[in-house]
mmCIF file of C-alpha atoms and ligand atoms in Angstrom:
data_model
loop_
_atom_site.group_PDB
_atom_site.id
_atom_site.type_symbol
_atom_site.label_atom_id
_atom_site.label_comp_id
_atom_site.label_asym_id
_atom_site.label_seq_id
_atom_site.Cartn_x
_atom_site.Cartn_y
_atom_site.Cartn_z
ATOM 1 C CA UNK A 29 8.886 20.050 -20.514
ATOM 2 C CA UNK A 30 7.178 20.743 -23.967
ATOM 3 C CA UNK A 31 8.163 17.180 -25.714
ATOM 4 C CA UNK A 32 7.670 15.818 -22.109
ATOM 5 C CA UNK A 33 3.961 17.063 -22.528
ATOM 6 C CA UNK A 34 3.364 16.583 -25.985
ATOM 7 C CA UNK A 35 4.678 12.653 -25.662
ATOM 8 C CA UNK A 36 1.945 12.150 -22.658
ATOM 9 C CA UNK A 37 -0.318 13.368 -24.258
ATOM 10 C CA UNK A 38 0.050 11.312 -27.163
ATOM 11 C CA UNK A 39 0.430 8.250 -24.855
ATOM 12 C CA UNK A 40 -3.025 9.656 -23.872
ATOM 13 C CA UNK A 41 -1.754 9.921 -20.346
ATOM 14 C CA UNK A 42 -2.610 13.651 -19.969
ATOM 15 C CA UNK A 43 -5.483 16.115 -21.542
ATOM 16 C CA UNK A 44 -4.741 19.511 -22.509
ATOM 17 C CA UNK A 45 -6.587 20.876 -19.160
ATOM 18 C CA UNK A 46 -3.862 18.587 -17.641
ATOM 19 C CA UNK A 47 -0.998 20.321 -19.424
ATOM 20 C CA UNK A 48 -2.935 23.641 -18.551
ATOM 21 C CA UNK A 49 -3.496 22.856 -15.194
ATOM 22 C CA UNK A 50 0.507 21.951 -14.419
ATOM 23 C CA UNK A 51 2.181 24.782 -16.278
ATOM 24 C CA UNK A 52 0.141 27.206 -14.685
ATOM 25 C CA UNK A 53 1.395 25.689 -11.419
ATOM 26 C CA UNK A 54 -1.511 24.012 -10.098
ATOM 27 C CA UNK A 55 -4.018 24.530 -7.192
ATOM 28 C CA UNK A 56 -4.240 28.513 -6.812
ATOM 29 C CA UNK A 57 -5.935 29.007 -4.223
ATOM 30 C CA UNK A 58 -6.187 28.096 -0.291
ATOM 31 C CA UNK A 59 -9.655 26.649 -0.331
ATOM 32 C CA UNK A 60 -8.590 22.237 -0.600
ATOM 33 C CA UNK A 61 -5.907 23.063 2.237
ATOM 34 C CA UNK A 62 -8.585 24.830 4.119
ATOM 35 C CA UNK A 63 -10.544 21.567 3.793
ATOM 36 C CA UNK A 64 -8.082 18.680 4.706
ATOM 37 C CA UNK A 65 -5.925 20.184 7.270
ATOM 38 C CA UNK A 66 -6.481 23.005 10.131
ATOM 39 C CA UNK A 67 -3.788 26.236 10.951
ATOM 40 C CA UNK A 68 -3.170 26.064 6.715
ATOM 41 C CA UNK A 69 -0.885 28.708 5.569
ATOM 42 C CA UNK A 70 -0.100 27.394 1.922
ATOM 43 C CA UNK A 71 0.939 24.714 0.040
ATOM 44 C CA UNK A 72 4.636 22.815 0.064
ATOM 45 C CA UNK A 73 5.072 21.792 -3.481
ATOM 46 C CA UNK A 74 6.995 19.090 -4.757
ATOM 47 C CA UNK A 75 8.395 18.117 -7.851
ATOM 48 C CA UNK A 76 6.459 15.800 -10.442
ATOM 49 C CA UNK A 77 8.215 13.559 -12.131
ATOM 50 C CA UNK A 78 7.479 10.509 -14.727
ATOM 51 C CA UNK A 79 9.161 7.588 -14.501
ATOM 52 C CA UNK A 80 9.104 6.102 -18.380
ATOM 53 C CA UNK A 81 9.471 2.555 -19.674
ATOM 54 C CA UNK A 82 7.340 0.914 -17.397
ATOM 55 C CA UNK A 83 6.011 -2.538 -18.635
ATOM 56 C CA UNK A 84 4.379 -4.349 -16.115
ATOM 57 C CA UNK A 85 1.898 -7.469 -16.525
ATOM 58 C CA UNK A 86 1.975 -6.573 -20.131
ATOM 59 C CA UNK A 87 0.518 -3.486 -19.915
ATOM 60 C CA UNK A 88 2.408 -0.050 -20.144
ATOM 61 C CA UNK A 89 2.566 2.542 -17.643
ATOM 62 C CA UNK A 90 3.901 6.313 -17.456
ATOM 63 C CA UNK A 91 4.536 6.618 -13.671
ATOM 64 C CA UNK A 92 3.912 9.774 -11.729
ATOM 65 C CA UNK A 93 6.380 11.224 -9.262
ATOM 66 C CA UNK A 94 6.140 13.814 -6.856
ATOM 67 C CA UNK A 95 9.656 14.012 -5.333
ATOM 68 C CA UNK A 96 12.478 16.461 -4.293
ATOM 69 C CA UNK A 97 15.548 13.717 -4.329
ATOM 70 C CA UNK A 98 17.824 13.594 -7.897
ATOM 71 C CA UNK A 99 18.483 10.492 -9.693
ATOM 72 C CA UNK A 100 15.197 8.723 -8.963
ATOM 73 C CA UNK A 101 13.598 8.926 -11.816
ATOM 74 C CA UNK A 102 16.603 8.495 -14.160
ATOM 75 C CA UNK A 103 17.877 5.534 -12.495
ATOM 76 C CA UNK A 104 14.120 3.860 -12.372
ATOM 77 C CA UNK A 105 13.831 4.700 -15.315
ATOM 78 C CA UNK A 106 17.210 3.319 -17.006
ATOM 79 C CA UNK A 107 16.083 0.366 -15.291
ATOM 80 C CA UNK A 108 13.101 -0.147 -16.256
ATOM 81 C CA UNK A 109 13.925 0.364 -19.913
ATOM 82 C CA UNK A 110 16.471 -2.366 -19.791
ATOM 83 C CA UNK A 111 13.827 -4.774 -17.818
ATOM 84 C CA UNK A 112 11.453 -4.207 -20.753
ATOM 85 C CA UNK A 113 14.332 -5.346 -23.485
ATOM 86 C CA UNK A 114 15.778 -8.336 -21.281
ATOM 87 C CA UNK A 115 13.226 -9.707 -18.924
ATOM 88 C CA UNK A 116 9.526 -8.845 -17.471
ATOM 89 C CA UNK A 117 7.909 -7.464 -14.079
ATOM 90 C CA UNK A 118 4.713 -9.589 -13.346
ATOM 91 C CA UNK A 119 3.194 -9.240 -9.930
ATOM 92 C CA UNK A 120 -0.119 -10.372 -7.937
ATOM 93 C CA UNK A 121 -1.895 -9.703 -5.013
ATOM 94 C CA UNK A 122 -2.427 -12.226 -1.700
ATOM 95 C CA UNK A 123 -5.401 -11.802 0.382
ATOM 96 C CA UNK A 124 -8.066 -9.125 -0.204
ATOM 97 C CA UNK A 125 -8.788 -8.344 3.852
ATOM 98 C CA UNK A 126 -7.242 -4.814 5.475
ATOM 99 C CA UNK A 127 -6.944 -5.257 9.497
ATOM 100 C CA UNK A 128 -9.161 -3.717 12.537
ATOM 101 C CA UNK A 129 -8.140 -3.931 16.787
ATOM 102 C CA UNK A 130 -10.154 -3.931 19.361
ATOM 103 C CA UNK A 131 -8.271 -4.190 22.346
ATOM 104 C CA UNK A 132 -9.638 -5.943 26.076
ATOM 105 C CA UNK A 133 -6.948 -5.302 28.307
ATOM 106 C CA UNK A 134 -7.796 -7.072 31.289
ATOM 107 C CA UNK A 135 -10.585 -10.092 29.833
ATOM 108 C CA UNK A 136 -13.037 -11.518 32.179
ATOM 109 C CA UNK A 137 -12.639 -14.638 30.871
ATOM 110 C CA UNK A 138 -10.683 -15.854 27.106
ATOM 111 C CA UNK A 139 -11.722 -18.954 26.872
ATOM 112 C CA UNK A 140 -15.624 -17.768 27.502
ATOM 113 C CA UNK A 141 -14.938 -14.759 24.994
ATOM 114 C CA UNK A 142 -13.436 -17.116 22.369
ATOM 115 C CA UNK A 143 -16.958 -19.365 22.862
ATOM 116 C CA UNK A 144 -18.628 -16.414 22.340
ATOM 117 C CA UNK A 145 -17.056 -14.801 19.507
ATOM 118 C CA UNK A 146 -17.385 -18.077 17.039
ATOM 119 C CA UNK A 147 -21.362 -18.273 18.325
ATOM 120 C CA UNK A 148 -22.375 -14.405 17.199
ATOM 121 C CA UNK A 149 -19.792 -13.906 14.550
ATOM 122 C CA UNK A 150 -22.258 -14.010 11.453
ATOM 123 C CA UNK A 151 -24.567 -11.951 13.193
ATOM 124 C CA UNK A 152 -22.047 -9.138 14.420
ATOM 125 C CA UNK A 153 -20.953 -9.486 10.668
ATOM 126 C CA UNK A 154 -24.299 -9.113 9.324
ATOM 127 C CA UNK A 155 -25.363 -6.390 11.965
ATOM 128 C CA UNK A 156 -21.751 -4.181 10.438
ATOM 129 C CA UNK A 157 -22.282 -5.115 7.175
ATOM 130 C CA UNK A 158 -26.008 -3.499 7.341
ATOM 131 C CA UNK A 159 -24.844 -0.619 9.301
ATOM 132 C CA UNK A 160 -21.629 1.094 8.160
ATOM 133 C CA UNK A 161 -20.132 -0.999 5.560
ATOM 134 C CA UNK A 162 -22.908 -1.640 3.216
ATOM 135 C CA UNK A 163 -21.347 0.875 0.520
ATOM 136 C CA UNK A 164 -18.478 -1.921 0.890
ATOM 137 C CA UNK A 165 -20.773 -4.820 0.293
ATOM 138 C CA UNK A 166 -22.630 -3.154 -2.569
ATOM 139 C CA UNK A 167 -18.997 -3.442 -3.655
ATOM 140 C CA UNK A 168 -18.277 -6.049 -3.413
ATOM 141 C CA UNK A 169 -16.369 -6.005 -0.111
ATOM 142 C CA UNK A 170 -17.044 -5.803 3.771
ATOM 143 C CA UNK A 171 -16.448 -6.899 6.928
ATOM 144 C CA UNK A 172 -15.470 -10.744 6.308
ATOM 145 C CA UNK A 173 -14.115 -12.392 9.253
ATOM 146 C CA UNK A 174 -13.924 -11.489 13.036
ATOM 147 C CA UNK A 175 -10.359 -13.511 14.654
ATOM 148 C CA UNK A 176 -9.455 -13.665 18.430
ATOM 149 C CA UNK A 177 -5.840 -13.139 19.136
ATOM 150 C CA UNK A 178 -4.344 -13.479 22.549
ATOM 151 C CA UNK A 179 -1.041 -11.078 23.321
ATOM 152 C CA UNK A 180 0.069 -12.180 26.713
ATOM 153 C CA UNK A 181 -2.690 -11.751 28.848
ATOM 154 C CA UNK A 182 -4.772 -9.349 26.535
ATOM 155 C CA UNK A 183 -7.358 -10.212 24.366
ATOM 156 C CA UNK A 184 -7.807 -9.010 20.789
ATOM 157 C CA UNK A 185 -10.012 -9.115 18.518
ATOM 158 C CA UNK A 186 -8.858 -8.782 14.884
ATOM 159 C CA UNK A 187 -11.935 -7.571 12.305
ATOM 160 C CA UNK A 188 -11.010 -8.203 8.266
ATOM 161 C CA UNK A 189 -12.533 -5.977 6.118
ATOM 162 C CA UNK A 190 -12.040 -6.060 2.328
ATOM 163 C CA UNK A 191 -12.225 -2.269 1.330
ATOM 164 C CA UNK A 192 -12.491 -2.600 -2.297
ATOM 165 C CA UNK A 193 -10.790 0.115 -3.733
ATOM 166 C CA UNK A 194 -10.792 2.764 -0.508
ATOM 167 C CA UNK A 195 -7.681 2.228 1.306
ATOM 168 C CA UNK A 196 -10.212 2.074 4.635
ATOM 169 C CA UNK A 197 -8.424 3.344 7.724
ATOM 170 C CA UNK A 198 -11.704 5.567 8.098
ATOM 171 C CA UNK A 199 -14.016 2.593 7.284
ATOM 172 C CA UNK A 200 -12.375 0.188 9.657
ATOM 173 C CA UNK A 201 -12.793 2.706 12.352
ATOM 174 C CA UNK A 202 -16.056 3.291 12.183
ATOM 175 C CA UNK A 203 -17.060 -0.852 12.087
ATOM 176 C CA UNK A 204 -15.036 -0.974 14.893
ATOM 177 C CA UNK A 205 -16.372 1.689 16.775
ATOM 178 C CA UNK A 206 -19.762 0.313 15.756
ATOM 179 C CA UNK A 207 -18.585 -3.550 16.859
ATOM 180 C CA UNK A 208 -17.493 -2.370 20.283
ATOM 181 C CA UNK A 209 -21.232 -2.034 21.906
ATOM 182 C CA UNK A 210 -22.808 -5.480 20.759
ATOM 183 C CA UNK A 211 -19.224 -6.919 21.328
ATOM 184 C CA UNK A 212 -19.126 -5.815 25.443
ATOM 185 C CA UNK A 213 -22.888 -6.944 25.363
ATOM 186 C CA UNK A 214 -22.791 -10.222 24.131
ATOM 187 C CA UNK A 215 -19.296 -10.979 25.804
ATOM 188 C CA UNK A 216 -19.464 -9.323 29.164
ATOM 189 C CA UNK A 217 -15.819 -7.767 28.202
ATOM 190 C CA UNK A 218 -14.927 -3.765 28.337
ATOM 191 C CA UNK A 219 -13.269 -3.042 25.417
ATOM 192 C CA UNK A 220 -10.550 -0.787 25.319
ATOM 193 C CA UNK A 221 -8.814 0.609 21.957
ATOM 194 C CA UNK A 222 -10.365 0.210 18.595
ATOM 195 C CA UNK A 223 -8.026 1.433 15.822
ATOM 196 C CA UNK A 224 -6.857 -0.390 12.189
ATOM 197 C CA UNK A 225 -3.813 -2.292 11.852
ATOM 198 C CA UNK A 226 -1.635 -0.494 9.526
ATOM 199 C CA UNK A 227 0.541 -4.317 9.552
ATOM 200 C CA UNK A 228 -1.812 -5.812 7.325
ATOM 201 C CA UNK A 229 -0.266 -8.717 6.680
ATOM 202 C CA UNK A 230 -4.076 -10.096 5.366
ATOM 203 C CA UNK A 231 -3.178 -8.629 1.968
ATOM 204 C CA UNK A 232 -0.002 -8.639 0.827
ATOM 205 C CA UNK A 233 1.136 -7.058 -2.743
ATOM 206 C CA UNK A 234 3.898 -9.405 -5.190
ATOM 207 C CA UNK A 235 6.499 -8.292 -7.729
ATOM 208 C CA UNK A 236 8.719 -10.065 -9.931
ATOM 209 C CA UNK A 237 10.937 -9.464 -11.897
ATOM 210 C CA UNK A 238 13.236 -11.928 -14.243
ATOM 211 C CA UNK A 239 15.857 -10.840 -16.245
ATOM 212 C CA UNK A 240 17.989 -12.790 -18.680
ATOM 213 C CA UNK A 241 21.482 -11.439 -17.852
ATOM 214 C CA UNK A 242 24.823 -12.736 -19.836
ATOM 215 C CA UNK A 243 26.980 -10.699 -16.945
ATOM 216 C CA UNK A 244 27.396 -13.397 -14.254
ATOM 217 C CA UNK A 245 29.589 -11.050 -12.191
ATOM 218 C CA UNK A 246 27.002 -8.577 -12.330
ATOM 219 C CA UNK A 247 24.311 -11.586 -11.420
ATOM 220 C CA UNK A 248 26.433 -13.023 -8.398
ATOM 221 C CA UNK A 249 27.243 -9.007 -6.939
ATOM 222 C CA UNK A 250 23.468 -8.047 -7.104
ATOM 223 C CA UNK A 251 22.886 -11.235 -4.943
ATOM 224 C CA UNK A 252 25.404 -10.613 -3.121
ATOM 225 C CA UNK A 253 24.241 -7.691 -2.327
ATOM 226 C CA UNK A 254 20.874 -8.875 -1.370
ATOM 227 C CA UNK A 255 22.407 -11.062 1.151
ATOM 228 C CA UNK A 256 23.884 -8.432 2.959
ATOM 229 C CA UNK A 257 21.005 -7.110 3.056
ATOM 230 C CA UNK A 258 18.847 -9.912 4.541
ATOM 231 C CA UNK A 259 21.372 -10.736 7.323
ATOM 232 C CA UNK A 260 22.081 -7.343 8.346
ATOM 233 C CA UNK A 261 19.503 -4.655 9.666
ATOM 234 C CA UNK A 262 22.230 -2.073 8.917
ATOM 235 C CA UNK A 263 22.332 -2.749 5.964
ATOM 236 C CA UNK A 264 18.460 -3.307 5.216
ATOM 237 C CA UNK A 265 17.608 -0.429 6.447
ATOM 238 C CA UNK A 266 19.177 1.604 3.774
ATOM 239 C CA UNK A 267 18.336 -0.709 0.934
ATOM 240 C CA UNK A 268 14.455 -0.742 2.318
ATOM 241 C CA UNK A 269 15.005 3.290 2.137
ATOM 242 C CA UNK A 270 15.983 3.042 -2.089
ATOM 243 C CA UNK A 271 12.924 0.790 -2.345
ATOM 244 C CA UNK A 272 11.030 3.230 -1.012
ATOM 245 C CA UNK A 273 11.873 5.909 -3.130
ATOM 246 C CA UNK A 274 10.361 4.232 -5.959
ATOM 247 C CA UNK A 275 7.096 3.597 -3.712
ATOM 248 C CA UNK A 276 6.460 6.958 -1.508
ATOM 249 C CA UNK A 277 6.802 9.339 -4.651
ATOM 250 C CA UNK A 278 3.837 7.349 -6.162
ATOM 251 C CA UNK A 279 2.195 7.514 -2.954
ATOM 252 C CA UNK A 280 2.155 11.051 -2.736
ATOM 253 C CA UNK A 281 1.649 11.935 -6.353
ATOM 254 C CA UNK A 282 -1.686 9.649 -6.051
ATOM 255 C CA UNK A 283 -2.960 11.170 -2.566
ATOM 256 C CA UNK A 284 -2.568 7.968 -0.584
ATOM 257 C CA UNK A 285 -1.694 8.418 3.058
ATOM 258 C CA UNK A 286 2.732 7.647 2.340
ATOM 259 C CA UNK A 287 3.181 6.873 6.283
ATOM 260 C CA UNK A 288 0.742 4.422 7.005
ATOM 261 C CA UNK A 289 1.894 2.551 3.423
ATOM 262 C CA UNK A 290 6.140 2.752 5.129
ATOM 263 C CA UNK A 291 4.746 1.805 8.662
ATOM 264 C CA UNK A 292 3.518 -1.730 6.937
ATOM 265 C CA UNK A 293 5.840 -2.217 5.027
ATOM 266 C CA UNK A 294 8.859 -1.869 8.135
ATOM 267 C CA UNK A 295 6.648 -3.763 10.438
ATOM 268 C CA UNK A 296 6.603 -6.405 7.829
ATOM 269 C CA UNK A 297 9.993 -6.582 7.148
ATOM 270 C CA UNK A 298 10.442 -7.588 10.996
ATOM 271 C CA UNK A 299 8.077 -10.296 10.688
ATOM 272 C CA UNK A 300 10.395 -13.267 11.031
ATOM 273 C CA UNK A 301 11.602 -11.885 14.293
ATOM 274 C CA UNK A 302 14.198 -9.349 12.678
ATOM 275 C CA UNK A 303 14.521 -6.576 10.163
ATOM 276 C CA UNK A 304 15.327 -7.600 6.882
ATOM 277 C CA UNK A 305 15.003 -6.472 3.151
ATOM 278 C CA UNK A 306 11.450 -6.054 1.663
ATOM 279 C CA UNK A 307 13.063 -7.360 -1.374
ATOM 280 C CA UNK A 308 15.322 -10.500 -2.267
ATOM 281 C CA UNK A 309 17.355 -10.731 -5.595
ATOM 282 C CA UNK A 310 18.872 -14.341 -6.784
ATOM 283 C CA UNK A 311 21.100 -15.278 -9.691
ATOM 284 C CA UNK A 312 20.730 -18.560 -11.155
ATOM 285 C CA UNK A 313 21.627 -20.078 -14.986
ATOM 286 C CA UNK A 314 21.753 -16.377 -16.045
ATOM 287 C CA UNK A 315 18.696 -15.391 -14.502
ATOM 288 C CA UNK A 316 18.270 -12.664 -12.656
ATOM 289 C CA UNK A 317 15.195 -12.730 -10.159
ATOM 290 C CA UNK A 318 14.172 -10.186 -7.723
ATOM 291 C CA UNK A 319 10.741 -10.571 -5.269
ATOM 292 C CA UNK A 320 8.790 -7.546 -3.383
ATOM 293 C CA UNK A 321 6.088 -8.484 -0.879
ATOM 294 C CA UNK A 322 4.659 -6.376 1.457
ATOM 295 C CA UNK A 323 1.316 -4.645 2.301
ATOM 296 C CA UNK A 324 0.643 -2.076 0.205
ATOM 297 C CA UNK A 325 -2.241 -0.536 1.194
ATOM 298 C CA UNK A 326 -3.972 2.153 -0.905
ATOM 299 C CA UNK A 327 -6.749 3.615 -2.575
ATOM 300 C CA UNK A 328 -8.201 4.809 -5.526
ATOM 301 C CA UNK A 329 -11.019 6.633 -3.910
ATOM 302 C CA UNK A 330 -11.480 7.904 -0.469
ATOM 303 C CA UNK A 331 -8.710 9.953 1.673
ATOM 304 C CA UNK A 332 -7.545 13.143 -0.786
ATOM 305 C CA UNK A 333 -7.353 10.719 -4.186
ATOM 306 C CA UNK A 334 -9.806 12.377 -5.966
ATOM 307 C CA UNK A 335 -10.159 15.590 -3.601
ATOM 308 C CA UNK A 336 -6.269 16.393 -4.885
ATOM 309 C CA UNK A 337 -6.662 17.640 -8.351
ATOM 310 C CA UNK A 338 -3.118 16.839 -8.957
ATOM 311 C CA UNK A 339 -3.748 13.596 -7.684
ATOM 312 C CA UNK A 340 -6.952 13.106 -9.409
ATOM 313 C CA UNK A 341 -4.465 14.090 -12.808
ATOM 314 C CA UNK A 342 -1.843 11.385 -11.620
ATOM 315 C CA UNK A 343 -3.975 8.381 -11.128
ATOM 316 C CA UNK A 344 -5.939 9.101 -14.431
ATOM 317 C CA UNK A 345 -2.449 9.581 -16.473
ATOM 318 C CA UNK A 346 -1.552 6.048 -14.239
ATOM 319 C CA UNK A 347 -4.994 4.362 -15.651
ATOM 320 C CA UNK A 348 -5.350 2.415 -13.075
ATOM 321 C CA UNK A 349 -8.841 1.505 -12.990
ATOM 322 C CA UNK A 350 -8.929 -0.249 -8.776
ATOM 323 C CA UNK A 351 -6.839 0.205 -5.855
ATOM 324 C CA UNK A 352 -5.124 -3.564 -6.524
ATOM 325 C CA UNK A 353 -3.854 -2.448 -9.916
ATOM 326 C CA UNK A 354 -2.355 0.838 -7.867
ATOM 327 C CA UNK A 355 -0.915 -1.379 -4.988
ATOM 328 C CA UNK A 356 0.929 -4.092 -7.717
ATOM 329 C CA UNK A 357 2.324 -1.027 -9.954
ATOM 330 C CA UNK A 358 3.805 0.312 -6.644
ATOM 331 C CA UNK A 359 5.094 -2.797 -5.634
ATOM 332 C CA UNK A 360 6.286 -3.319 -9.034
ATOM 333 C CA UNK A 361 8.217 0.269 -8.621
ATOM 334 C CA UNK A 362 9.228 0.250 -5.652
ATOM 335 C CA UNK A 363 11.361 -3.458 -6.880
ATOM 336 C CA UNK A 364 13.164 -2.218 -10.072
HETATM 337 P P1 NAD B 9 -12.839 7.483 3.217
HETATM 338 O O1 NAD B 9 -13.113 7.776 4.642
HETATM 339 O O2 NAD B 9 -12.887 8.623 2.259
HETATM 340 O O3 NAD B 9 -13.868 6.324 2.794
HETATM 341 C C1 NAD B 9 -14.011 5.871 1.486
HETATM 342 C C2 NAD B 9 -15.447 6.027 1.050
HETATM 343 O O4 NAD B 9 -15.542 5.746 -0.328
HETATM 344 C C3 NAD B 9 -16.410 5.074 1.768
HETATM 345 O O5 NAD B 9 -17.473 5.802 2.281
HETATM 346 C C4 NAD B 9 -16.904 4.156 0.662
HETATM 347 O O6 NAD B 9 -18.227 3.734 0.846
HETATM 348 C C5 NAD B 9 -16.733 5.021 -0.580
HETATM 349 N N1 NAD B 9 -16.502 4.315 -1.869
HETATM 350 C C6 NAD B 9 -16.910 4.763 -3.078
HETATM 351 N N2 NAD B 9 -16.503 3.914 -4.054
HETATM 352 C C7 NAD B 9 -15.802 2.928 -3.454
HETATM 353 C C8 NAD B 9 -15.119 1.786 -3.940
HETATM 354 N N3 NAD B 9 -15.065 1.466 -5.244
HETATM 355 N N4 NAD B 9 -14.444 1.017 -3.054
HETATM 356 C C9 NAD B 9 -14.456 1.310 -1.728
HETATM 357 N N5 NAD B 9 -15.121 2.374 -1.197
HETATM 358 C C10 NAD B 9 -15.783 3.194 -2.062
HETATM 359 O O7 NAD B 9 -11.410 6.800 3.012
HETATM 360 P P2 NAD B 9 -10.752 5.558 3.751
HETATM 361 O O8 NAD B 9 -10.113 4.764 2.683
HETATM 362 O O9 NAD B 9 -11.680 4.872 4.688
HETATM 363 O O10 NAD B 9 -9.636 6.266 4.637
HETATM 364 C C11 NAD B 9 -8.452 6.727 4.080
HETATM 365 C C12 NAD B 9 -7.938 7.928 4.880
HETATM 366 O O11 NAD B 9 -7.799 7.586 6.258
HETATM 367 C C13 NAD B 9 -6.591 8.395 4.420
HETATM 368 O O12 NAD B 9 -6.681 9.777 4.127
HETATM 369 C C14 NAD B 9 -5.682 8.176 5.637
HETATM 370 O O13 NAD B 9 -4.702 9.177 5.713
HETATM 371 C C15 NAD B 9 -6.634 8.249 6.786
HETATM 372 N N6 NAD B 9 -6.268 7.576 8.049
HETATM 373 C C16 NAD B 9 -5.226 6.686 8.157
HETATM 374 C C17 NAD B 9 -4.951 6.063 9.365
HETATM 375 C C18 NAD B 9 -3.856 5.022 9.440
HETATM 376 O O14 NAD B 9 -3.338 4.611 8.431
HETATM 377 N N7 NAD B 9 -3.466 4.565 10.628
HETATM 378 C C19 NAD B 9 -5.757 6.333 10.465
HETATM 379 C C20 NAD B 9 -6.818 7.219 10.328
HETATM 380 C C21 NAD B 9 -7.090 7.833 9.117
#
């Protein structure tokens, strides 16, 4: 652990209070648990881990890694260091809106509610945007758009809120608790649940990767491969489960909430009707290309990130100045 330390820190991914911090084993005391969860009795600790080699839109990374499983870290990064000689990982982000429900079970009237909706939207907007998410606007972000969906015979109404760089559950919540009064008012409907959508499928996270690759029975059994697991929810399953050791690690070594980040990404990978891979791989004129896209939805403040002083230490040794950067160098992980 001693070169491991002395390399980061001349990467100028860790500080000597960082090195003193993990060798003396971290937090010491009950007094964080006491504060984020009730019944606390101690701490479960997890390995931490970095993930080297990491080049991703030009810009290098040492990846953080709080996992229990062997051969993570080796194989990502093995991988990674032989992306970084033969190819590159670029990725991007589409969308910039996280999902909010409300739920009218039994609507008076759709058609009048849909009327409705489109004549008050920019002042329900405003009215949310002046009351609970103004920290958002002064952001940057906010509440942006207010959508009816009907499901069967219910109604819902879908709020999109760009959260900047909080990952938002708690924001969304509270605009939509706020919404549901003026909402009932102005539409004569009775609202019933009002709760985010973890399937945000309003901002979805990109990786690629290509890889120049003189092995074309290597190129044509990772495709292969790939297939199999597009057709086959057997199969997907357990290939969605490796690219998710490269993304919950991450997730828990930065403090973002790992079950609401696996929840979108499953739901998405049902979204054409059946589960598939959240990745696709191709092999083409010795090229090897491989595609991520799913929500990723996290946060670089907010929730435990900077509560967590060992995930305060990861996301500064990261440098990953906004929750976008965060979401496309998990993405990015999560692929090789
Ligand atoms: P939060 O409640 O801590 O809110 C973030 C706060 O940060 C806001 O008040 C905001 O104004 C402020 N802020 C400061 N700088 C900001 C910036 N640059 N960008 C955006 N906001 C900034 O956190 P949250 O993100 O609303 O909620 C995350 C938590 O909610 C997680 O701990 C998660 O576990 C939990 N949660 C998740 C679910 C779910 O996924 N279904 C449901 C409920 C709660």
């Amino acid at each position: 652990a001693t070169q491991r330390f002395a390399r980061l820190k001349e990467m100028g991914a860790l500080t000597n209070q960082d090195i003193d911090f993990l060798t003396s084993g971290g937090i010491d005391n009950l007094n964080l648990g006491e504060k984020l969860i009730e019944n606390v009795i101690g701490y479960f600790q997890l390995p931490l881990g970095v993930a080297a080699y990491f080049h991703i839109d030009n810009k290098d990374y040492a990846i953080p890694m709080a996992v229990e499983e062997t051969s993570i870290i080796a194989a990502l990064s093995k991988t990674a260091k032989w992306i970084k000689s033969h190819g590159e990982i670029s990725t991007h982000i589409e969308g910039n809106t996280c999902i909010g429900q409300l739920q009218i079970h039994n609507p008076n009237d759709i058609s009048r509610l849909e009327i409705l909706l489109k004549q008050h939207k920019q002042y329900l907007i405003d009215q949310c945007n002046q009351e609970v998410t103004n920290g958002l606007c002064q952001r940057g972000g906010g509440l942006k758009d207010i959508q009816l969906r009907k499901v069967h015979d219910m109604a819902v109404i879908h709020i999109y809120v760009d959260c900047v760089d909080a990952m938002g559950a708690n924001i969304i919540n509270q605009a939509l608790e706020f919404l549901k009064d003026p909402i009932e008012r102005l539409c004569l409907e009775s609202i019933d649940i009002c709760i985010l959508s973890n399937l945000n499928d309003s901002k979805v996270t990109v990786a690629n990767i290509v890889i120049q690759l003189d092995d074309d029975e290597l190129g044509q059994r990772i495709e292969k491969a790939s297939r199999f697991a597009e057709l086959d929810p057997y199969r997907a399953a357990t290939h969605n489960k490796g690219v998710m050791n490269g993304i919950d690690p991450i997730l828990i070594a930065t403090g973002n909430d790992w079950r609401a980040v696996e929840a979108g990404v499953h739901a998405y990978a049902c979204r054409n009707g059946h589960y598939s891979s959240i990745t696709t791989w191709r092999y083409c004129d010795r090229k090897l290309t491989g595609q991520f896209k799913a929500p990723i939805t996290v946060g670089t403040v907010g929730g435990v990130t900077r509560l967590h002083p060992t995930a305060k230490l990861c996301l500064n040794m990261l440098g990953v100045k906004h929750a976008n950067e965060l979401a496309r160098v998990i993405a990015a992980v999560g692929l090789v």
